[in-house]
Short mmCIF file of C-alpha atoms in Angstrom, two decimals:
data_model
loop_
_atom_site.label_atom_id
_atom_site.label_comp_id
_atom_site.label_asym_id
_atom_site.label_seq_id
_atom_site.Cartn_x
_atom_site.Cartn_y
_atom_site.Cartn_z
CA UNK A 1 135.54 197.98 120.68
CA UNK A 2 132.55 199.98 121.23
CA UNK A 3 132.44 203.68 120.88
CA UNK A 4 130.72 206.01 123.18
CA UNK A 5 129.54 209.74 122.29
CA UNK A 6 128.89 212.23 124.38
CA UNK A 7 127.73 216.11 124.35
CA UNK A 8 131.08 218.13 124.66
CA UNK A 9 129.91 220.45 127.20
CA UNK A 10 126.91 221.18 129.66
CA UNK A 11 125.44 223.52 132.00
CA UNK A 12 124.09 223.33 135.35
CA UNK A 13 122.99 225.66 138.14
CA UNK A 14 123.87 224.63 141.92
CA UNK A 15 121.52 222.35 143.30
CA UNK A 16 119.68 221.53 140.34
CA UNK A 17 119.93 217.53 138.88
CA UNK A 18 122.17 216.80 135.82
CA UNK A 19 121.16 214.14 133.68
CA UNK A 20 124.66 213.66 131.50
CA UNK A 21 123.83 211.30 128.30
CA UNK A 22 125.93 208.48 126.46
CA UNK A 23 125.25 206.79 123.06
CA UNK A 24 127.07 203.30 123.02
CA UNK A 25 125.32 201.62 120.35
CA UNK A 26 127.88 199.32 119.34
CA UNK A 27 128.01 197.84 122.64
CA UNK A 28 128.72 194.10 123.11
CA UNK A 29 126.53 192.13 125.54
CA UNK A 30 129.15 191.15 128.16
CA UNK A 31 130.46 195.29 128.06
CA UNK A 32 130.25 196.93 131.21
CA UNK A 33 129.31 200.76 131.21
CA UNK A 34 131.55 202.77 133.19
CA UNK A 35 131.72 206.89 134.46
CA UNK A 36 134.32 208.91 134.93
CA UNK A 37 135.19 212.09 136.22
CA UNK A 38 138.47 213.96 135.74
CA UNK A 39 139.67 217.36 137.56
CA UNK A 40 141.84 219.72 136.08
CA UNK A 41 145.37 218.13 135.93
CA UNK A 42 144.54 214.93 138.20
CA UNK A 43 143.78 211.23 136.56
CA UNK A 44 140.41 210.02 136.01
CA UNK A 45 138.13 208.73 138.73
CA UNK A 46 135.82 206.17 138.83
CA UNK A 47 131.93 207.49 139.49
CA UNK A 48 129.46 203.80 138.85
CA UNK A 49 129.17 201.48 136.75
CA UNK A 50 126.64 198.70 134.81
CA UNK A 51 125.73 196.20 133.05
CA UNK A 52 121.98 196.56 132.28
CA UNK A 53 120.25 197.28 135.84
CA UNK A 54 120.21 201.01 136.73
CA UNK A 55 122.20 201.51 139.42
CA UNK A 56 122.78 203.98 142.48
CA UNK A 57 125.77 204.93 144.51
CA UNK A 58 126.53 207.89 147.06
CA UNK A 59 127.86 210.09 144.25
CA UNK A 60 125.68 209.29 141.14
CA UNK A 61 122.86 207.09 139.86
CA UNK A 62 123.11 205.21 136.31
CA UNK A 63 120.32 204.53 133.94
CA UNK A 64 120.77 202.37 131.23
CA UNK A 65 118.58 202.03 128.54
CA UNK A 66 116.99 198.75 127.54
CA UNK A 67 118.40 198.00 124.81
CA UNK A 68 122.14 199.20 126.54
CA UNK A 69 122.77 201.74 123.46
CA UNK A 70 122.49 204.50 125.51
CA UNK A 71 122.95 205.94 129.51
CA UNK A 72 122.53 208.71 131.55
CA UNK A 73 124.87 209.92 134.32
CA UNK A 74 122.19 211.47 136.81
CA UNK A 75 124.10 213.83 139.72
CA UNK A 76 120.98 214.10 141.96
CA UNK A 77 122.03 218.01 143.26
CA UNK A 78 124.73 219.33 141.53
CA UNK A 79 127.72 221.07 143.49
CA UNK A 80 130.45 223.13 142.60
CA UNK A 81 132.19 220.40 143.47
CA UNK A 82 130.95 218.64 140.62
CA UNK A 83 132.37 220.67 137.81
CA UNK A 84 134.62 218.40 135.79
CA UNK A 85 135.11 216.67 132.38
CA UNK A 86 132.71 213.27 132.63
CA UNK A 87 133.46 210.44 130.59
CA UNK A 88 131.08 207.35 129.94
CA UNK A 89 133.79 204.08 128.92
CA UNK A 90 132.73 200.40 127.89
CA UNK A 91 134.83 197.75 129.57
CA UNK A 92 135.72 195.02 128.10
CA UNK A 93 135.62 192.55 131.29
CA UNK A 94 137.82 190.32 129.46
CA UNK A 95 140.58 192.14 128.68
CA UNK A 96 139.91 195.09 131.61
CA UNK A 97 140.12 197.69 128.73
CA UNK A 98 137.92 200.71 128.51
CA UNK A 99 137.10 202.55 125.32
CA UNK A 100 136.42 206.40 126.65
CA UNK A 101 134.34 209.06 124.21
CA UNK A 102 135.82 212.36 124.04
CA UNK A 103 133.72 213.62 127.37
CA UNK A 104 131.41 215.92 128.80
CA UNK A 105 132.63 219.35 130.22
CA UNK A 106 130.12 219.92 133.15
CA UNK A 107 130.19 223.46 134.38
CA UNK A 108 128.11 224.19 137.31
CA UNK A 109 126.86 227.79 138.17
CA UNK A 110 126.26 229.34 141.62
CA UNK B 1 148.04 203.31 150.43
CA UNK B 2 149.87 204.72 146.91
CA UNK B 3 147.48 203.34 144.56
CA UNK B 4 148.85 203.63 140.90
CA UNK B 5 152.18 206.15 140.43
CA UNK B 6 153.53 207.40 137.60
CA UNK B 7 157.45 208.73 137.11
CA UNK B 8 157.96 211.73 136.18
CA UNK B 9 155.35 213.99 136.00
CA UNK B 10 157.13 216.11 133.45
CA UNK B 11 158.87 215.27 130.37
CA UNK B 12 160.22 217.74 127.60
CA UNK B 13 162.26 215.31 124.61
CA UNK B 14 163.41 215.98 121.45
CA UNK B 15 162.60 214.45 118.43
CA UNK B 16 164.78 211.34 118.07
CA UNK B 17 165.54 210.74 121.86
CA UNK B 18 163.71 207.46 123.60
CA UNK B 19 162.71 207.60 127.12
CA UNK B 20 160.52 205.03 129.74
CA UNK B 21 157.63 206.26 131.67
CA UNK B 22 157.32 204.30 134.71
CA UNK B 23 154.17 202.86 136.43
CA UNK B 24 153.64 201.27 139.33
CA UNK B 25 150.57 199.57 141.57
CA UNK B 26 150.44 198.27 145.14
CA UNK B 27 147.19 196.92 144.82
CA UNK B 28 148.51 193.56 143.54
CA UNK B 29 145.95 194.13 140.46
CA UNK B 30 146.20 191.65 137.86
CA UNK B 31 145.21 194.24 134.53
CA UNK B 32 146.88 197.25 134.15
CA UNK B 33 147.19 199.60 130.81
CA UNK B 34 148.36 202.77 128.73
CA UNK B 35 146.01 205.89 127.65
CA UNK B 36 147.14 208.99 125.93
CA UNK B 37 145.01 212.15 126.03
CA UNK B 38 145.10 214.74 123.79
CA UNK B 39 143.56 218.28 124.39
CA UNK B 40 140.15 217.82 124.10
CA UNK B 41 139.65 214.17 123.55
CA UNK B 42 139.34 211.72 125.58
CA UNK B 43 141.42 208.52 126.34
CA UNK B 44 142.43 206.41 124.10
CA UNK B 45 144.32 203.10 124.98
CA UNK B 46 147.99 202.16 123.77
CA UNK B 47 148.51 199.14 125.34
CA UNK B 48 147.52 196.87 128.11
CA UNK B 49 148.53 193.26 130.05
CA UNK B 50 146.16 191.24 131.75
CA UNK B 51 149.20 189.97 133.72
CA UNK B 52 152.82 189.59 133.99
CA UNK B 53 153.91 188.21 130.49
CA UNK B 54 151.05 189.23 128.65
CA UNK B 55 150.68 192.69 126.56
CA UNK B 56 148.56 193.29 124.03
CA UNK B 57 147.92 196.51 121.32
CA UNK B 58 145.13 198.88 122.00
CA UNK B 59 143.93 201.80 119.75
CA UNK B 60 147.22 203.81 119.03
CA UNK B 61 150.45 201.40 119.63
CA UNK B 62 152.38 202.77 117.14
CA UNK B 63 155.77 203.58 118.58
CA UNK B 64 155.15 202.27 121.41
CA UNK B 65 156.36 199.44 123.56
CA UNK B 66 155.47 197.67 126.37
CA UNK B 67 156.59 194.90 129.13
CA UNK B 68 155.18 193.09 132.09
CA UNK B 69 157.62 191.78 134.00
CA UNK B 70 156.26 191.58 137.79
CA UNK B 71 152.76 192.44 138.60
CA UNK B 72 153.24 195.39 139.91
CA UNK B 73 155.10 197.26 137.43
CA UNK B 74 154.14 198.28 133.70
CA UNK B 75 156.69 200.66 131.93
CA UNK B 76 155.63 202.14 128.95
CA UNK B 77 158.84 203.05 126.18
CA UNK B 78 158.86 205.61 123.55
CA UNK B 79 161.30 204.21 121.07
CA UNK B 80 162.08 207.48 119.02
CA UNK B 81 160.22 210.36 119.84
CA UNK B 82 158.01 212.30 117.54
CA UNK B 83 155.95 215.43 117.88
CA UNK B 84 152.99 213.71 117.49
CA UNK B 85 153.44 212.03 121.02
CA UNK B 86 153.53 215.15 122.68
CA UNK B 87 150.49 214.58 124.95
CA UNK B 88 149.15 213.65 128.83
CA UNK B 89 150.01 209.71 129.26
CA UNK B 90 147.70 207.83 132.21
CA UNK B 91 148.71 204.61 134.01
CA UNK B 92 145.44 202.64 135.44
CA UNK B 93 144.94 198.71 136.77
CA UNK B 94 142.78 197.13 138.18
CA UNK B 95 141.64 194.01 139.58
CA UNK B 96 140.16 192.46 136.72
CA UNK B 97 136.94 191.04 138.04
CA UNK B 98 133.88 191.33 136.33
CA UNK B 99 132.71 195.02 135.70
CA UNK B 100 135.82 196.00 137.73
CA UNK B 101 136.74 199.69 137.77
CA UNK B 102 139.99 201.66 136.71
CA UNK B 103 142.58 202.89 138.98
CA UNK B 104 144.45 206.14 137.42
CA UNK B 105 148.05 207.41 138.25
CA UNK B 106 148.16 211.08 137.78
CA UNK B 107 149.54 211.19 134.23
CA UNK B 108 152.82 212.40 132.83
CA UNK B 109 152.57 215.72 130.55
CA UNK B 110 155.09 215.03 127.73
CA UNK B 111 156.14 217.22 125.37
CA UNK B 112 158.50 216.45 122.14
CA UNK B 113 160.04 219.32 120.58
#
Protein backbone atom coordinates (compact mmCIF):
# COMPACT_ATOMS: atom_id res chain seq x y z
CA UNK A 1 0.00 0.00 0.00
CA UNK A 2 1.24 3.33 -0.77
CA UNK A 3 2.27 5.81 1.81
CA UNK A 4 1.48 9.42 1.78
CA UNK A 5 3.47 12.28 3.76
CA UNK A 6 2.41 15.29 4.61
CA UNK A 7 3.67 18.63 6.53
CA UNK A 8 2.24 18.26 10.17
CA UNK A 9 0.99 21.66 10.45
CA UNK A 10 0.34 24.95 8.39
CA UNK A 11 -0.61 28.46 8.52
CA UNK A 12 -2.94 30.58 6.76
CA UNK A 13 -4.46 34.05 7.05
CA UNK A 14 -8.34 34.50 6.14
CA UNK A 15 -8.89 34.87 2.65
CA UNK A 16 -5.63 34.05 1.44
CA UNK A 17 -5.20 30.49 -0.87
CA UNK A 18 -3.68 27.35 0.79
CA UNK A 19 -1.85 25.14 -1.30
CA UNK A 20 -1.62 21.84 1.21
CA UNK A 21 1.11 19.27 -0.33
CA UNK A 22 1.24 15.31 -0.47
CA UNK A 23 4.21 13.02 -1.40
CA UNK A 24 2.78 9.55 -2.58
CA UNK A 25 5.60 8.20 -4.39
CA UNK A 26 4.89 4.70 -4.03
CA UNK A 27 1.69 5.06 -5.67
CA UNK A 28 0.26 2.27 -7.89
CA UNK A 29 -1.22 3.24 -11.27
CA UNK A 30 -4.88 2.21 -10.71
CA UNK A 31 -4.62 4.29 -6.90
CA UNK A 32 -6.97 6.95 -6.56
CA UNK A 33 -5.85 10.13 -4.53
CA UNK A 34 -8.21 11.13 -2.01
CA UNK A 35 -8.65 14.44 0.71
CA UNK A 36 -9.87 14.56 3.80
CA UNK A 37 -10.80 16.84 6.35
CA UNK A 38 -11.54 16.06 9.99
CA UNK A 39 -13.04 18.54 12.81
CA UNK A 40 -12.30 18.27 16.25
CA UNK A 41 -14.06 15.10 17.59
CA UNK A 42 -16.26 14.36 14.31
CA UNK A 43 -15.16 11.51 11.55
CA UNK A 44 -13.37 12.35 8.52
CA UNK A 45 -14.95 13.95 5.49
CA UNK A 46 -14.45 13.54 2.10
CA UNK A 47 -13.02 16.96 0.22
CA UNK A 48 -12.02 15.53 -3.92
CA UNK A 49 -10.48 13.16 -5.29
CA UNK A 50 -8.15 11.82 -8.56
CA UNK A 51 -6.66 9.83 -10.55
CA UNK A 52 -4.22 11.87 -12.71
CA UNK A 53 -6.41 14.93 -14.14
CA UNK A 54 -6.48 17.93 -11.75
CA UNK A 55 -9.64 18.34 -10.61
CA UNK A 56 -12.12 21.06 -9.13
CA UNK A 57 -15.07 20.92 -6.84
CA UNK A 58 -17.10 23.66 -4.80
CA UNK A 59 -14.85 23.19 -1.76
CA UNK A 60 -11.30 22.50 -3.16
CA UNK A 61 -9.30 22.01 -6.36
CA UNK A 62 -6.66 19.00 -6.75
CA UNK A 63 -3.46 19.08 -8.64
CA UNK A 64 -1.70 16.12 -9.26
CA UNK A 65 1.58 15.95 -10.44
CA UNK A 66 2.57 14.14 -13.61
CA UNK A 67 4.18 11.61 -12.60
CA UNK A 68 1.20 11.08 -9.56
CA UNK A 69 4.06 11.12 -6.71
CA UNK A 70 2.90 14.10 -5.40
CA UNK A 71 -0.53 16.59 -4.92
CA UNK A 72 -1.61 19.66 -3.71
CA UNK A 73 -4.86 20.38 -1.84
CA UNK A 74 -5.53 24.08 -3.12
CA UNK A 75 -8.51 25.92 -0.78
CA UNK A 76 -9.00 28.88 -3.19
CA UNK A 77 -9.89 31.56 -0.02
CA UNK A 78 -9.36 30.17 3.12
CA UNK A 79 -12.11 30.54 5.97
CA UNK A 80 -12.20 30.01 9.46
CA UNK A 81 -14.24 27.51 8.56
CA UNK A 82 -11.52 25.75 7.08
CA UNK A 83 -9.34 25.10 10.06
CA UNK A 84 -9.01 21.35 10.44
CA UNK A 85 -6.59 18.37 10.29
CA UNK A 86 -6.33 17.50 6.22
CA UNK A 87 -5.41 14.20 5.19
CA UNK A 88 -4.33 13.12 1.54
CA UNK A 89 -5.28 8.87 1.33
CA UNK A 90 -4.57 6.46 -1.75
CA UNK A 91 -7.47 4.18 -2.51
CA UNK A 92 -7.09 1.13 -3.49
CA UNK A 93 -10.28 0.88 -5.96
CA UNK A 94 -10.10 -2.73 -5.62
CA UNK A 95 -10.34 -3.38 -2.29
CA UNK A 96 -12.05 0.34 -1.31
CA UNK A 97 -9.16 0.75 1.25
CA UNK A 98 -7.41 4.00 1.90
CA UNK A 99 -3.91 4.33 3.28
CA UNK A 100 -4.06 7.97 5.23
CA UNK A 101 -0.50 9.92 6.17
CA UNK A 102 -0.42 11.29 9.52
CA UNK A 103 -2.14 14.83 8.27
CA UNK A 104 -1.92 18.37 7.98
CA UNK A 105 -3.08 20.68 10.91
CA UNK A 106 -4.39 23.80 8.98
CA UNK A 107 -4.84 26.75 11.23
CA UNK A 108 -6.33 29.75 9.70
CA UNK A 109 -5.85 33.33 11.18
CA UNK A 110 -8.30 36.27 11.12
CA UNK B 1 -30.64 9.73 6.04
CA UNK B 2 -28.14 8.10 9.02
CA UNK B 3 -25.26 7.47 6.91
CA UNK B 4 -22.64 5.27 8.82
CA UNK B 5 -23.28 4.92 12.95
CA UNK B 6 -21.19 3.76 15.35
CA UNK B 7 -22.30 2.23 19.06
CA UNK B 8 -21.17 3.61 21.70
CA UNK B 9 -19.41 6.58 21.53
CA UNK B 10 -17.61 5.91 24.76
CA UNK B 11 -15.87 2.97 26.01
CA UNK B 12 -13.61 2.68 29.25
CA UNK B 13 -12.38 -1.48 29.57
CA UNK B 14 -10.02 -3.07 31.48
CA UNK B 15 -7.30 -5.00 30.50
CA UNK B 16 -8.55 -8.55 29.90
CA UNK B 17 -12.31 -7.73 29.21
CA UNK B 18 -13.59 -8.19 25.31
CA UNK B 19 -16.19 -5.97 23.98
CA UNK B 20 -17.94 -5.34 20.13
CA UNK B 21 -18.10 -1.99 18.61
CA UNK B 22 -20.96 -1.83 16.39
CA UNK B 23 -21.30 -0.27 12.86
CA UNK B 24 -23.87 0.21 10.78
CA UNK B 25 -24.75 1.78 7.02
CA UNK B 26 -28.04 2.53 5.28
CA UNK B 27 -26.53 3.30 2.18
CA UNK B 28 -26.63 -0.35 1.00
CA UNK B 29 -22.68 0.15 0.30
CA UNK B 30 -20.98 -2.86 -0.71
CA UNK B 31 -17.15 -1.98 1.11
CA UNK B 32 -17.03 -1.01 4.44
CA UNK B 33 -13.83 -1.03 6.98
CA UNK B 34 -11.96 -0.43 10.44
CA UNK B 35 -9.38 2.60 11.23
CA UNK B 36 -7.83 3.34 14.53
CA UNK B 37 -6.37 6.78 15.25
CA UNK B 38 -3.98 7.53 17.59
CA UNK B 39 -3.16 11.13 18.87
CA UNK B 40 -1.44 12.63 16.29
CA UNK B 41 -1.40 10.14 13.51
CA UNK B 42 -3.48 9.52 11.16
CA UNK B 43 -5.67 6.46 10.20
CA UNK B 44 -4.57 3.43 9.88
CA UNK B 45 -6.79 0.44 8.69
CA UNK B 46 -7.58 -2.84 10.80
CA UNK B 47 -9.74 -4.53 8.72
CA UNK B 48 -12.12 -4.31 5.88
CA UNK B 49 -14.93 -6.53 3.64
CA UNK B 50 -15.71 -5.82 0.26
CA UNK B 51 -19.04 -7.56 1.04
CA UNK B 52 -20.99 -9.77 3.19
CA UNK B 53 -18.68 -12.90 3.71
CA UNK B 54 -15.60 -11.37 2.85
CA UNK B 55 -12.97 -9.69 5.45
CA UNK B 56 -9.69 -9.18 4.95
CA UNK B 57 -6.45 -7.79 7.32
CA UNK B 58 -5.34 -4.26 6.93
CA UNK B 59 -2.30 -2.54 8.61
CA UNK B 60 -2.80 -3.34 12.42
CA UNK B 61 -5.22 -6.59 12.82
CA UNK B 62 -3.68 -7.84 15.62
CA UNK B 63 -6.33 -8.58 18.21
CA UNK B 64 -8.75 -7.88 16.28
CA UNK B 65 -11.69 -9.58 14.68
CA UNK B 66 -14.07 -9.05 12.25
CA UNK B 67 -17.49 -10.39 10.50
CA UNK B 68 -19.76 -9.54 7.65
CA UNK B 69 -22.77 -10.98 8.01
CA UNK B 70 -25.50 -8.68 6.14
CA UNK B 71 -24.45 -5.72 4.17
CA UNK B 72 -25.28 -3.38 6.29
CA UNK B 73 -23.61 -4.24 9.38
CA UNK B 74 -19.74 -4.63 10.22
CA UNK B 75 -18.92 -5.22 14.00
CA UNK B 76 -15.56 -4.91 14.93
CA UNK B 77 -14.44 -7.33 18.34
CA UNK B 78 -11.69 -6.74 20.70
CA UNK B 79 -10.89 -10.19 21.91
CA UNK B 80 -8.86 -9.28 25.16
CA UNK B 81 -8.20 -5.86 25.73
CA UNK B 82 -4.84 -4.28 26.04
CA UNK B 83 -3.63 -0.78 26.75
CA UNK B 84 -2.26 -0.46 23.60
CA UNK B 85 -5.85 -0.32 21.99
CA UNK B 86 -6.76 2.52 23.88
CA UNK B 87 -7.47 4.87 20.93
CA UNK B 88 -10.42 6.71 18.55
CA UNK B 89 -11.90 3.68 16.30
CA UNK B 90 -13.77 4.99 12.78
CA UNK B 91 -16.38 2.98 10.85
CA UNK B 92 -16.51 4.12 6.94
CA UNK B 93 -18.17 2.27 3.58
CA UNK B 94 -18.71 3.02 0.69
CA UNK B 95 -19.97 2.13 -2.55
CA UNK B 96 -17.09 0.64 -4.05
CA UNK B 97 -17.05 2.08 -7.52
CA UNK B 98 -14.11 3.26 -9.05
CA UNK B 99 -12.36 6.21 -7.16
CA UNK B 100 -15.36 6.01 -4.77
CA UNK B 101 -15.13 8.06 -1.57
CA UNK B 102 -15.32 7.10 2.25
CA UNK B 103 -18.26 7.48 4.41
CA UNK B 104 -17.15 7.98 8.28
CA UNK B 105 -19.27 7.17 11.46
CA UNK B 106 -18.24 9.44 14.20
CA UNK B 107 -15.75 7.17 15.96
CA UNK B 108 -15.79 5.52 19.35
CA UNK B 109 -13.08 6.95 21.97
CA UNK B 110 -11.90 3.79 23.81
CA UNK B 111 -9.91 3.66 26.55
CA UNK B 112 -8.31 0.35 28.31
CA UNK B 113 -7.12 0.78 31.69
Amino acid sequence: DAKTTQPNSMESNEEEPVHLPCNHSTISGTDYIHWYRQLPSQGPEYVIHGLTSNVNNRMASLAIAEDRKSSTLILHRATLRDAAVYYCSTYNTNAGKSTFGDGTTLTVKP
Amino acid sequence: NAGVTQTPKFQVLKTGQSMTLQCAQDMNHEYMSWYRQDPGMGLRLIHYSVGAGITDQGEVPNGYNVSRSTTEDFPLRLLSAAPSQTSVYFCASSHGGVGEKLFFGSGTQLSVL
